[in-house]
Amino acid sequence: MEDDAYARSVTEVLDFFGVDPKKGLSDSQVAQHARLYGKNVLDEERRAPFWKMVLKQFDDLLVKILIAAAIISFVLALVNGETGLTAFLEPSVILMILAANAAVGVITETNAEKALEELRAYQADNATVLRNGCFSILPATELVPGDIVEVSVGCKIPADMRMIEMLSNQLRVDQAILTGESCSVEKEINCTTAINAVYQDKTNIFFSGTVVVAGRARAVVVGVGANTAMGSIRGSMLQTEDEVTPLKKKLDEFGTFLAKVIAGICILVWIVNIGHFRDPSHGGFLRGAIHYFKIAVALAVAAIPEGLPAVVTTCLALGTKRMARLNAIVRSLPSVETLGCTTVICSDKTGTLTTNMMSVAKVCVAHSIQHGPKITEYSVSGTTYAPEGIIFDSTETQIEIPAQLPCLLHLAMCSALCNESVLQYNPDKGNYEKIGESTEVALRVLAEKVGLPGFDSMPSSLNMLSKHERASYCNHYWEEQFKKISVLEFSRDRKMMSVLCSRNQLHALFSKGAPESIMSRCSTILCNDNGSIVPLTADIRAELDSRFNSFAGKETLRCLALALKWIPSSQQTLSSSDEKDLTFIGLVGMLDPPREEVKKAMLSCMTAGIRVIVVTGDNKSTAESLCRKIGAFDHLVDFSGHSYTASEFEELPALQRTIALQHMALFTRVEPSHKRMLVEALQHQNEVVAMTGDGVNDAPALKKADIGIAMGSGTAVAKSASDMVLADDNFASIVAAVAEGRAIYNNTKQFIRYMISSNIGEVVCIFVAAVLGIPDTLAPVQLLWVNLVTDGLPATAIGFNKQDSDVMKAKPRKVSEAVVTGWLFFRYLVIGAYVGIATIAGFIWWFVYSDNGPKLPYSELMSFDTCPMRDTTYPCSIFDDRHPSTVSMTVLVVVEMFNALNNLSENQSLMVIPPWSNLWLVASIILTMLLHVLILYVPPLSALFSVTPLSWADWRVVLYLSFPVIIIDEVLKFLSRNASGIRFKFRFWRPDLLPKKELRDK
């Protein structure tokens, strides 16, 4: 029944649940329905066990290789009988790093589940329920289908209910939290005959979590818990899997490729040295095999950038700090980078592009009719409920004291008195809030902007009041001047509301309502030039009708007309017969206004190649009018093929739907399921989708999108389902965030380039040393130190590289674009090869040429393993000296510091972007060198890392070997900047050697 109650009559629904509308359910029926339909609660979702969440963090190929390397290293240390700190330092440090990364992942995943819990905040606490013939207030969780519930102004709907009886002239519900409609919805008892009815069509259903803003009624519960509108949103969120960010995908692809290369090189190194397994220095074939297997493991440790996950996280965290200063608060670190390749922004209209605060924008009154009808229009500034705004005439001249003009003065009176809403200031949130109908609150705000008569200092003197007093100061003034005697509520047949007031023994009737209803009851009109009341002629009516059609049609304003009538002081009650011979005061046009900065942000998005699709539950004409105002349609001649309602889109054949998605700029009359469907459809077309929103209805789409962007003033559910929250609710902040995301991606590429080229150098060093048959160039613990400390600090500082000036002029990069392209990888190899060769050159230099070394012939160095079996002029212990590995390690560190400077820009020379453009990088290089000097010259540390102090002659050679890396990269950058670099890329590099560029499979 909950699925089609809107299409059934009241009698059918009551009979289905077996309930008497005068008595309600009996206790036995309540128990039976509770067993049959369940409780009115959103059950907690069973979370994955903690141990599964932890294991999930290790489901990565590079991480698995590192774990295997750590375990093998640990086992080999035990097999060789090694003891002490150095034996187990390497595996221990690796495992500690992986554990820290896993902890961060678990914490992030736990926080992501809060959105589901916070949906419960939108369930009502209590409900007025009819049971056993008596009304009582019960917890909303005890409601069952079939319960008769009474609701009135201010009530939060406790479950999905079908209205069965109207207890007032009208009943209106604010459904913005669910549908995004800017206006409240009038409810009625009659059945709905719409086919494929959406929430907005179900005018006889009250949806859980929405709020009654006018009227009183009774309804029967038809859906509880998971079977409500809120429950369906929760179910949609549960079905949504978190999307993998483009950067994560590319890093995974590159990691898989790197892992295969590493595995191949490790096996190759082991096989190349099979002939050395039986060397006497190893003490047997098995020990020789284990020795070279340990070298292969050290090679794996050298090749895998252990610090990469930590550095990526740190770089993204730095970006989030910068974005926080732009009022964009990031909840999910990877989403920072995702912004950089966003191609489509699906923007919610109400509350995102608009303020979600109805306000009067235009006022139309009769100025004078002495020389023919002269109608005057006034425009009103201010787009929120704050009583701050200026009234301008048709020439855009500010009206200094609006209350001195008769029509504006009486408009303010009528707006304040013919009104049942409340405007108040909330000091906790620091903003003005409404209670009641949004159109009535807009009239209250208009009365505040008009001000009060009789004071030369008006309206500036109002600014001296506290915000709490200012909220309704003028409204309270009129309510004190005029005492309400009787109210004739709004009814659907009259389409107007009237209130009888008294002041100084005079009685006045104030009315507001639909323009056609008010004008048909008016016989006179108030003039604005002198306050005179004159007959309402046919010419004036025609002119007013023309202005009304312009307001309601072209400008899509919601119009209300206001009127008054002086009546005998003896009258104490009102009836509809009194609503005749009224005096027309004026016409007001109101709207949910667009945010002032949105138009410029739209233009920036178009310049950056980002398409904006406005998504709303509002009607088509209102949304199209807004899109014109904000410039979303500036590039279009007409809207056909660009503007669709949800039902129109669903009726399209598959091929036309695909074409429509490529051109769509506006999507109206949508439900939460439609938003999620739109996001999925765009993702299937390989678009990177950002979704903005603020309501509960936006949560499933926010979670499904590549990046969900919630408004700071939005619901807690929307915020928790999102990746980013805009603290200032400013759509323009998205543009700044996109620019930051692009800059972060560029910096990410730079430090990946730095780390990989450095690690390639380490691999080349170990591999070439094994092939040449010379002693181990670097100890595993030295490799670990270089990878974690000397690589990590500069790589992190690269994240502070400045943003390119033209970052928002480029089109979004393709999702399929690899982080490391063919030409870039070739550059890695060239730089990495030099790093490795320079490191080995330092090692060989000490043995062959150094004045402090043994000055051995190169052939002796290659046959070091047979030294004990030969007569030599030098002791075999020379090969255990720590000097050569110290020189090699120092060359590796220094050459990587110079390489870090190369990464200030991908293609710009150091002559254009000097080192001091990133002082963080300069500081990190200085700190890294200080740490390296520390382990060289502090005895306990030098023993731990198997190093020894170097002389000035040693340092001079280190610098000679290290500096050329800058010259080599300057040449490669020059080739990149010129067309010859492109030809060079295709000539020397085969793209099929890189990981395949996969399309998204969503």
PDB file of C-alpha atoms in Angstrom, residues 525-765:
ATOM      1  CA  ILE A 525      -6.513  51.943  -6.276  1.00  0.00           C
ATOM      2  CA  LEU A 526      -4.028  53.792  -4.059  1.00  0.00           C
ATOM      3  CA  CYS A 527      -1.798  56.332  -5.807  1.00  0.00           C
ATOM      4  CA  ASN A 528       1.833  56.603  -4.817  1.00  0.00           C
ATOM      5  CA  ASP A 529       2.365  60.275  -5.592  1.00  0.00           C
ATOM      6  CA  ASN A 530      -0.089  61.782  -3.112  1.00  0.00           C
ATOM      7  CA  GLY A 531      -1.801  58.904  -1.301  1.00  0.00           C
ATOM      8  CA  SER A 532      -5.147  59.521  -3.006  1.00  0.00           C
ATOM      9  CA  ILE A 533      -7.612  56.690  -3.687  1.00  0.00           C
ATOM     10  CA  VAL A 534      -9.104  56.729  -7.178  1.00  0.00           C
ATOM     11  CA  PRO A 535     -11.377  54.391  -9.170  1.00  0.00           C
ATOM     12  CA  LEU A 536      -9.728  51.325 -10.705  1.00  0.00           C
ATOM     13  CA  THR A 537     -10.462  51.811 -14.406  1.00  0.00           C
ATOM     14  CA  ALA A 538     -10.218  49.288 -17.230  1.00  0.00           C
ATOM     15  CA  ASP A 539      -7.062  50.966 -18.516  1.00  0.00           C
ATOM     16  CA  ILE A 540      -5.358  50.643 -15.140  1.00  0.00           C
ATOM     17  CA  ARG A 541      -6.463  47.002 -14.887  1.00  0.00           C
ATOM     18  CA  ALA A 542      -5.017  46.296 -18.330  1.00  0.00           C
ATOM     19  CA  GLU A 543      -1.723  47.918 -17.404  1.00  0.00           C
ATOM     20  CA  LEU A 544      -1.532  45.993 -14.116  1.00  0.00           C
ATOM     21  CA  ASP A 545      -2.377  42.741 -15.928  1.00  0.00           C
ATOM     22  CA  SER A 546       0.459  43.435 -18.362  1.00  0.00           C
ATOM     23  CA  ARG A 547       2.953  43.962 -15.507  1.00  0.00           C
ATOM     24  CA  PHE A 548       1.670  40.830 -13.738  1.00  0.00           C
ATOM     25  CA  ASN A 549       2.121  38.740 -16.907  1.00  0.00           C
ATOM     26  CA  SER A 550       5.638  40.135 -17.294  1.00  0.00           C
ATOM     27  CA  PHE A 551       6.515  39.297 -13.672  1.00  0.00           C
ATOM     28  CA  ALA A 552       5.039  35.811 -13.773  1.00  0.00           C
ATOM     29  CA  GLY A 553       6.027  34.953 -17.348  1.00  0.00           C
ATOM     30  CA  LYS A 554       9.296  36.409 -18.538  1.00  0.00           C
ATOM     31  CA  GLU A 555      10.794  36.911 -15.057  1.00  0.00           C
ATOM     32  CA  THR A 556       9.126  33.816 -13.501  1.00  0.00           C
ATOM     33  CA  LEU A 557       8.435  35.652 -10.247  1.00  0.00           C
ATOM     34  CA  ARG A 558       5.900  34.345  -7.779  1.00  0.00           C
ATOM     35  CA  CYS A 559       3.364  37.174  -7.547  1.00  0.00           C
ATOM     36  CA  LEU A 560       1.069  38.311  -4.770  1.00  0.00           C
ATOM     37  CA  ALA A 561      -1.296  41.283  -4.784  1.00  0.00           C
ATOM     38  CA  LEU A 562      -2.065  43.305  -1.636  1.00  0.00           C
ATOM     39  CA  ALA A 563      -5.138  45.372  -0.870  1.00  0.00           C
ATOM     40  CA  LEU A 564      -6.958  47.146   1.993  1.00  0.00           C
ATOM     41  CA  LYS A 565     -10.390  48.408   2.949  1.00  0.00           C
ATOM     42  CA  TRP A 566     -11.655  50.692   5.708  1.00  0.00           C
ATOM     43  CA  ILE A 567     -14.764  49.217   7.337  1.00  0.00           C
ATOM     44  CA  PRO A 568     -17.171  50.288  10.125  1.00  0.00           C
ATOM     45  CA  SER A 569     -15.707  50.140  13.628  1.00  0.00           C
ATOM     46  CA  SER A 570     -18.653  48.144  14.912  1.00  0.00           C
ATOM     47  CA  GLN A 571     -17.719  45.071  12.873  1.00  0.00           C
ATOM     48  CA  GLN A 572     -15.851  42.377  14.863  1.00  0.00           C
ATOM     49  CA  THR A 573     -15.851  39.399  12.490  1.00  0.00           C
ATOM     50  CA  LEU A 574     -14.947  38.659   8.878  1.00  0.00           C
ATOM     51  CA  SER A 575     -16.610  36.705   6.130  1.00  0.00           C
ATOM     52  CA  SER A 576     -15.860  36.255   2.442  1.00  0.00           C
ATOM     53  CA  SER A 577     -18.626  38.767   1.645  1.00  0.00           C
ATOM     54  CA  ASP A 578     -16.431  41.493   3.168  1.00  0.00           C
ATOM     55  CA  GLU A 579     -13.734  40.857   0.564  1.00  0.00           C
ATOM     56  CA  LYS A 580     -15.166  43.225  -2.055  1.00  0.00           C
ATOM     57  CA  ASP A 581     -14.740  46.854  -3.043  1.00  0.00           C
ATOM     58  CA  LEU A 582     -11.094  46.646  -1.935  1.00  0.00           C
ATOM     59  CA  THR A 583      -8.437  49.275  -2.600  1.00  0.00           C
ATOM     60  CA  PHE A 584      -5.522  47.870  -4.604  1.00  0.00           C
ATOM     61  CA  ILE A 585      -2.154  48.714  -2.980  1.00  0.00           C
ATOM     62  CA  GLY A 586       0.357  46.966  -5.189  1.00  0.00           C
ATOM     63  CA  LEU A 587       1.821  43.860  -6.718  1.00  0.00           C
ATOM     64  CA  VAL A 588       4.941  42.120  -5.363  1.00  0.00           C
ATOM     65  CA  GLY A 589       7.070  39.632  -7.270  1.00  0.00           C
ATOM     66  CA  MET A 590       9.311  37.288  -5.314  1.00  0.00           C
ATOM     67  CA  LEU A 591      11.751  34.571  -6.119  1.00  0.00           C
ATOM     68  CA  ASP A 592      14.425  32.324  -4.664  1.00  0.00           C
ATOM     69  CA  PRO A 593      17.246  34.604  -5.885  1.00  0.00           C
ATOM     70  CA  PRO A 594      20.526  33.438  -7.433  1.00  0.00           C
ATOM     71  CA  ARG A 595      23.713  34.049  -5.490  1.00  0.00           C
ATOM     72  CA  GLU A 596      25.470  37.168  -6.705  1.00  0.00           C
ATOM     73  CA  GLU A 597      28.827  35.491  -7.432  1.00  0.00           C
ATOM     74  CA  VAL A 598      27.443  32.496  -9.351  1.00  0.00           C
ATOM     75  CA  LYS A 599      27.454  34.097 -12.816  1.00  0.00           C
ATOM     76  CA  LYS A 600      31.198  34.765 -12.714  1.00  0.00           C
ATOM     77  CA  ALA A 601      31.828  31.228 -11.441  1.00  0.00           C
ATOM     78  CA  MET A 602      29.810  29.798 -14.342  1.00  0.00           C
ATOM     79  CA  LEU A 603      31.983  31.711 -16.811  1.00  0.00           C
ATOM     80  CA  SER A 604      35.156  30.402 -15.145  1.00  0.00           C
ATOM     81  CA  CYS A 605      33.876  26.835 -15.425  1.00  0.00           C
ATOM     82  CA  MET A 606      33.235  27.248 -19.149  1.00  0.00           C
ATOM     83  CA  THR A 607      36.720  28.730 -19.662  1.00  0.00           C
ATOM     84  CA  ALA A 608      38.214  25.737 -17.867  1.00  0.00           C
ATOM     85  CA  GLY A 609      36.295  23.297 -20.084  1.00  0.00           C
ATOM     86  CA  ILE A 610      33.946  22.205 -17.308  1.00  0.00           C
ATOM     87  CA  ARG A 611      30.274  21.703 -18.161  1.00  0.00           C
ATOM     88  CA  VAL A 612      27.666  22.690 -15.573  1.00  0.00           C
ATOM     89  CA  ILE A 613      24.323  20.854 -15.398  1.00  0.00           C
ATOM     90  CA  VAL A 614      21.721  22.461 -13.143  1.00  0.00           C
ATOM     91  CA  VAL A 615      19.720  19.740 -11.360  1.00  0.00           C
ATOM     92  CA  THR A 616      16.552  20.620  -9.450  1.00  0.00           C
ATOM     93  CA  GLY A 617      13.183  19.376  -8.268  1.00  0.00           C
ATOM     94  CA  ASP A 618      11.626  22.703  -9.262  1.00  0.00           C
ATOM     95  CA  ASN A 619       9.486  23.233 -12.358  1.00  0.00           C
ATOM     96  CA  LYS A 620      11.038  23.753 -15.771  1.00  0.00           C
ATOM     97  CA  SER A 621      10.137  27.391 -16.447  1.00  0.00           C
ATOM     98  CA  THR A 622      11.364  28.637 -13.059  1.00  0.00           C
ATOM     99  CA  ALA A 623      14.657  26.769 -13.461  1.00  0.00           C
ATOM    100  CA  GLU A 624      15.158  28.011 -17.043  1.00  0.00           C
ATOM    101  CA  SER A 625      14.650  31.575 -15.863  1.00  0.00           C
ATOM    102  CA  LEU A 626      17.302  31.117 -13.182  1.00  0.00           C
ATOM    103  CA  CYS A 627      19.709  29.612 -15.718  1.00  0.00           C
ATOM    104  CA  ARG A 628      19.317  32.724 -17.860  1.00  0.00           C
ATOM    105  CA  LYS A 629      20.125  34.928 -14.878  1.00  0.00           C
ATOM    106  CA  ILE A 630      23.288  33.049 -13.884  1.00  0.00           C
ATOM    107  CA  GLY A 631      24.599  32.668 -17.427  1.00  0.00           C
ATOM    108  CA  ALA A 632      24.319  28.886 -17.642  1.00  0.00           C
ATOM    109  CA  PHE A 633      22.639  29.239 -21.041  1.00  0.00           C
ATOM    110  CA  ASP A 634      24.731  32.128 -22.381  1.00  0.00           C
ATOM    111  CA  HIS A 635      26.266  29.861 -25.011  1.00  0.00           C
ATOM    112  CA  LEU A 636      22.873  28.539 -26.211  1.00  0.00           C
ATOM    113  CA  VAL A 637      20.444  30.032 -28.725  1.00  0.00           C
ATOM    114  CA  ASP A 638      17.462  28.071 -27.446  1.00  0.00           C
ATOM    115  CA  PHE A 639      16.929  25.444 -24.728  1.00  0.00           C
ATOM    116  CA  SER A 640      15.565  22.584 -26.832  1.00  0.00           C
ATOM    117  CA  GLY A 641      17.887  19.618 -26.498  1.00  0.00           C
ATOM    118  CA  HIS A 642      19.520  21.185 -23.461  1.00  0.00           C
ATOM    119  CA  SER A 643      16.677  21.298 -20.908  1.00  0.00           C
ATOM    120  CA  TYR A 644      14.810  18.163 -19.814  1.00  0.00           C
ATOM    121  CA  THR A 645      12.432  17.131 -17.084  1.00  0.00           C
ATOM    122  CA  ALA A 646      13.083  13.750 -15.457  1.00  0.00           C
ATOM    123  CA  SER A 647      10.042  12.203 -17.152  1.00  0.00           C
ATOM    124  CA  GLU A 648      11.038  13.596 -20.588  1.00  0.00           C
ATOM    125  CA  PHE A 649      14.536  12.185 -20.197  1.00  0.00           C
ATOM    126  CA  GLU A 650      13.304   8.732 -19.126  1.00  0.00           C
ATOM    127  CA  GLU A 651      11.016   8.510 -22.161  1.00  0.00           C
ATOM    128  CA  LEU A 652      13.912   9.043 -24.604  1.00  0.00           C
ATOM    129  CA  PRO A 653      15.238   6.017 -26.530  1.00  0.00           C
ATOM    130  CA  ALA A 654      18.680   4.815 -25.460  1.00  0.00           C
ATOM    131  CA  LEU A 655      20.572   6.502 -28.326  1.00  0.00           C
ATOM    132  CA  GLN A 656      18.806   9.854 -27.907  1.00  0.00           C
ATOM    133  CA  ARG A 657      19.372   9.661 -24.155  1.00  0.00           C
ATOM    134  CA  THR A 658      23.105   9.313 -24.790  1.00  0.00           C
ATOM    135  CA  ILE A 659      23.067  12.370 -27.072  1.00  0.00           C
ATOM    136  CA  ALA A 660      20.971  14.309 -24.549  1.00  0.00           C
ATOM    137  CA  LEU A 661      23.527  13.638 -21.809  1.00  0.00           C
ATOM    138  CA  GLN A 662      26.238  15.208 -23.959  1.00  0.00           C
ATOM    139  CA  HIS A 663      24.299  18.478 -24.362  1.00  0.00           C
ATOM    140  CA  MET A 664      22.205  18.682 -21.195  1.00  0.00           C
ATOM    141  CA  ALA A 665      22.447  21.925 -19.212  1.00  0.00           C
ATOM    142  CA  LEU A 666      19.262  21.671 -17.104  1.00  0.00           C
ATOM    143  CA  PHE A 667      17.503  18.690 -15.490  1.00  0.00           C
ATOM    144  CA  THR A 668      14.225  19.488 -13.695  1.00  0.00           C
ATOM    145  CA  ARG A 669      11.461  17.802 -11.648  1.00  0.00           C
ATOM    146  CA  VAL A 670      13.938  15.246 -10.347  1.00  0.00           C
ATOM    147  CA  GLU A 671      13.878  12.890  -7.376  1.00  0.00           C
ATOM    148  CA  PRO A 672      16.930  11.534  -5.492  1.00  0.00           C
ATOM    149  CA  SER A 673      16.950   8.411  -7.692  1.00  0.00           C
ATOM    150  CA  HIS A 674      17.108  10.593 -10.812  1.00  0.00           C
ATOM    151  CA  LYS A 675      20.148  12.479  -9.498  1.00  0.00           C
ATOM    152  CA  ARG A 676      21.992   9.250  -8.818  1.00  0.00           C
ATOM    153  CA  MET A 677      20.959   7.923 -12.250  1.00  0.00           C
ATOM    154  CA  LEU A 678      22.292  11.078 -13.909  1.00  0.00           C
ATOM    155  CA  VAL A 679      25.650  10.750 -12.174  1.00  0.00           C
ATOM    156  CA  GLU A 680      25.965   7.082 -13.193  1.00  0.00           C
ATOM    157  CA  ALA A 681      25.003   7.811 -16.809  1.00  0.00           C
ATOM    158  CA  LEU A 682      27.607  10.577 -17.081  1.00  0.00           C
ATOM    159  CA  GLN A 683      30.251   8.334 -15.530  1.00  0.00           C
ATOM    160  CA  HIS A 684      29.475   5.659 -18.140  1.00  0.00           C
ATOM    161  CA  GLN A 685      30.376   8.309 -20.743  1.00  0.00           C
ATOM    162  CA  ASN A 686      33.786   8.639 -19.066  1.00  0.00           C
ATOM    163  CA  GLU A 687      32.962  11.978 -17.479  1.00  0.00           C
ATOM    164  CA  VAL A 688      34.452  12.895 -14.088  1.00  0.00           C
ATOM    165  CA  VAL A 689      31.420  14.139 -12.188  1.00  0.00           C
ATOM    166  CA  ALA A 690      31.243  16.567  -9.284  1.00  0.00           C
ATOM    167  CA  MET A 691      27.835  16.826  -7.631  1.00  0.00           C
ATOM    168  CA  THR A 692      26.832  19.723  -5.416  1.00  0.00           C
ATOM    169  CA  GLY A 693      23.935  19.736  -2.993  1.00  0.00           C
ATOM    170  CA  ASP A 694      22.722  20.534   0.471  1.00  0.00           C
ATOM    171  CA  GLY A 695      19.607  18.488   1.187  1.00  0.00           C
ATOM    172  CA  VAL A 696      18.965  14.951   2.340  1.00  0.00           C
ATOM    173  CA  ASN A 697      17.695  14.306  -1.182  1.00  0.00           C
ATOM    174  CA  ASP A 698      21.181  15.002  -2.560  1.00  0.00           C
ATOM    175  CA  ALA A 699      23.033  12.485  -0.355  1.00  0.00           C
ATOM    176  CA  PRO A 700      22.907   9.371  -2.632  1.00  0.00           C
ATOM    177  CA  ALA A 701      24.138  11.359  -5.646  1.00  0.00           C
ATOM    178  CA  LEU A 702      26.838  13.086  -3.556  1.00  0.00           C
ATOM    179  CA  LYS A 703      28.135   9.705  -2.465  1.00  0.00           C
ATOM    180  CA  LYS A 704      27.978   8.215  -5.973  1.00  0.00           C
ATOM    181  CA  ALA A 705      29.714  11.131  -7.712  1.00  0.00           C
ATOM    182  CA  ASP A 706      33.473  11.188  -8.235  1.00  0.00           C
ATOM    183  CA  ILE A 707      33.437  14.127  -5.859  1.00  0.00           C
ATOM    184  CA  GLY A 708      30.452  15.164  -3.762  1.00  0.00           C
ATOM    185  CA  ILE A 709      30.384  18.834  -2.738  1.00  0.00           C
ATOM    186  CA  ALA A 710      28.015  19.787   0.100  1.00  0.00           C
ATOM    187  CA  MET A 711      27.041  23.287   1.184  1.00  0.00           C
ATOM    188  CA  GLY A 712      28.135  24.419   4.641  1.00  0.00           C
ATOM    189  CA  SER A 713      24.580  25.403   5.566  1.00  0.00           C
ATOM    190  CA  GLY A 714      23.224  22.096   4.266  1.00  0.00           C
ATOM    191  CA  THR A 715      22.071  19.055   6.158  1.00  0.00           C
ATOM    192  CA  ALA A 716      24.455  16.883   8.161  1.00  0.00           C
ATOM    193  CA  VAL A 717      23.506  13.945   5.929  1.00  0.00           C
ATOM    194  CA  ALA A 718      24.650  15.770   2.780  1.00  0.00           C
ATOM    195  CA  LYS A 719      27.915  16.832   4.437  1.00  0.00           C
ATOM    196  CA  SER A 720      28.754  13.329   5.646  1.00  0.00           C
ATOM    197  CA  ALA A 721      28.011  11.795   2.244  1.00  0.00           C
ATOM    198  CA  SER A 722      30.241  14.340   0.505  1.00  0.00           C
ATOM    199  CA  ASP A 723      33.961  14.583  -0.135  1.00  0.00           C
ATOM    200  CA  MET A 724      34.101  18.339   0.301  1.00  0.00           C
ATOM    201  CA  VAL A 725      32.045  20.993   2.106  1.00  0.00           C
ATOM    202  CA  LEU A 726      31.839  24.632   0.997  1.00  0.00           C
ATOM    203  CA  ALA A 727      31.899  26.604   4.246  1.00  0.00           C
ATOM    204  CA  ASP A 728      30.569  29.762   2.589  1.00  0.00           C
ATOM    205  CA  ASP A 729      27.926  28.009   0.419  1.00  0.00           C
ATOM    206  CA  ASN A 730      29.572  29.814  -2.477  1.00  0.00           C
ATOM    207  CA  PHE A 731      29.438  28.048  -5.826  1.00  0.00           C
ATOM    208  CA  ALA A 732      32.368  30.247  -6.851  1.00  0.00           C
ATOM    209  CA  SER A 733      34.534  28.468  -4.251  1.00  0.00           C
ATOM    210  CA  ILE A 734      34.290  25.360  -6.417  1.00  0.00           C
ATOM    211  CA  VAL A 735      36.214  27.127  -9.178  1.00  0.00           C
ATOM    212  CA  ALA A 736      39.033  28.009  -6.784  1.00  0.00           C
ATOM    213  CA  ALA A 737      38.988  24.438  -5.497  1.00  0.00           C
ATOM    214  CA  VAL A 738      39.237  23.049  -9.051  1.00  0.00           C
ATOM    215  CA  ALA A 739      42.279  25.255  -9.714  1.00  0.00           C
ATOM    216  CA  GLU A 740      43.865  23.987  -6.501  1.00  0.00           C
ATOM    217  CA  GLY A 741      43.081  20.396  -7.485  1.00  0.00           C
ATOM    218  CA  ARG A 742      44.814  20.856 -10.834  1.00  0.00           C
ATOM    219  CA  ALA A 743      47.861  22.401  -9.177  1.00  0.00           C
ATOM    220  CA  ILE A 744      48.044  19.538  -6.685  1.00  0.00           C
ATOM    221  CA  TYR A 745      47.954  17.004  -9.515  1.00  0.00           C
ATOM    222  CA  ASN A 746      50.822  18.780 -11.256  1.00  0.00           C
ATOM    223  CA  ASN A 747      52.829  18.752  -8.025  1.00  0.00           C
ATOM    224  CA  THR A 748      51.914  15.101  -7.469  1.00  0.00           C
ATOM    225  CA  LYS A 749      53.333  14.252 -10.884  1.00  0.00           C
ATOM    226  CA  GLN A 750      56.496  16.134 -10.004  1.00  0.00           C
ATOM    227  CA  PHE A 751      57.215  14.306  -6.768  1.00  0.00           C
ATOM    228  CA  ILE A 752      56.297  10.928  -8.308  1.00  0.00           C
ATOM    229  CA  ARG A 753      58.794  11.743 -11.030  1.00  0.00           C
ATOM    230  CA  TYR A 754      61.369  12.647  -8.405  1.00  0.00           C
ATOM    231  CA  MET A 755      60.849   9.528  -6.306  1.00  0.00           C
ATOM    232  CA  ILE A 756      60.687   7.081  -9.210  1.00  0.00           C
ATOM    233  CA  SER A 757      63.759   8.489 -10.947  1.00  0.00           C
ATOM    234  CA  SER A 758      65.649   8.264  -7.637  1.00  0.00           C
ATOM    235  CA  ASN A 759      64.506   4.688  -7.095  1.00  0.00           C
ATOM    236  CA  ILE A 760      65.442   3.739 -10.655  1.00  0.00           C
ATOM    237  CA  GLY A 761      68.912   5.038  -9.796  1.00  0.00           C
ATOM    238  CA  GLU A 762      69.050   2.715  -6.775  1.00  0.00           C
ATOM    239  CA  VAL A 763      67.925  -0.246  -8.900  1.00  0.00           C
ATOM    240  CA  VAL A 764      70.517   0.553 -11.564  1.00  0.00           C
ATOM    241  CA  CYS A 765      73.150   0.786  -8.857  1.00  0.00           C
TER     242      CYS A 765
END
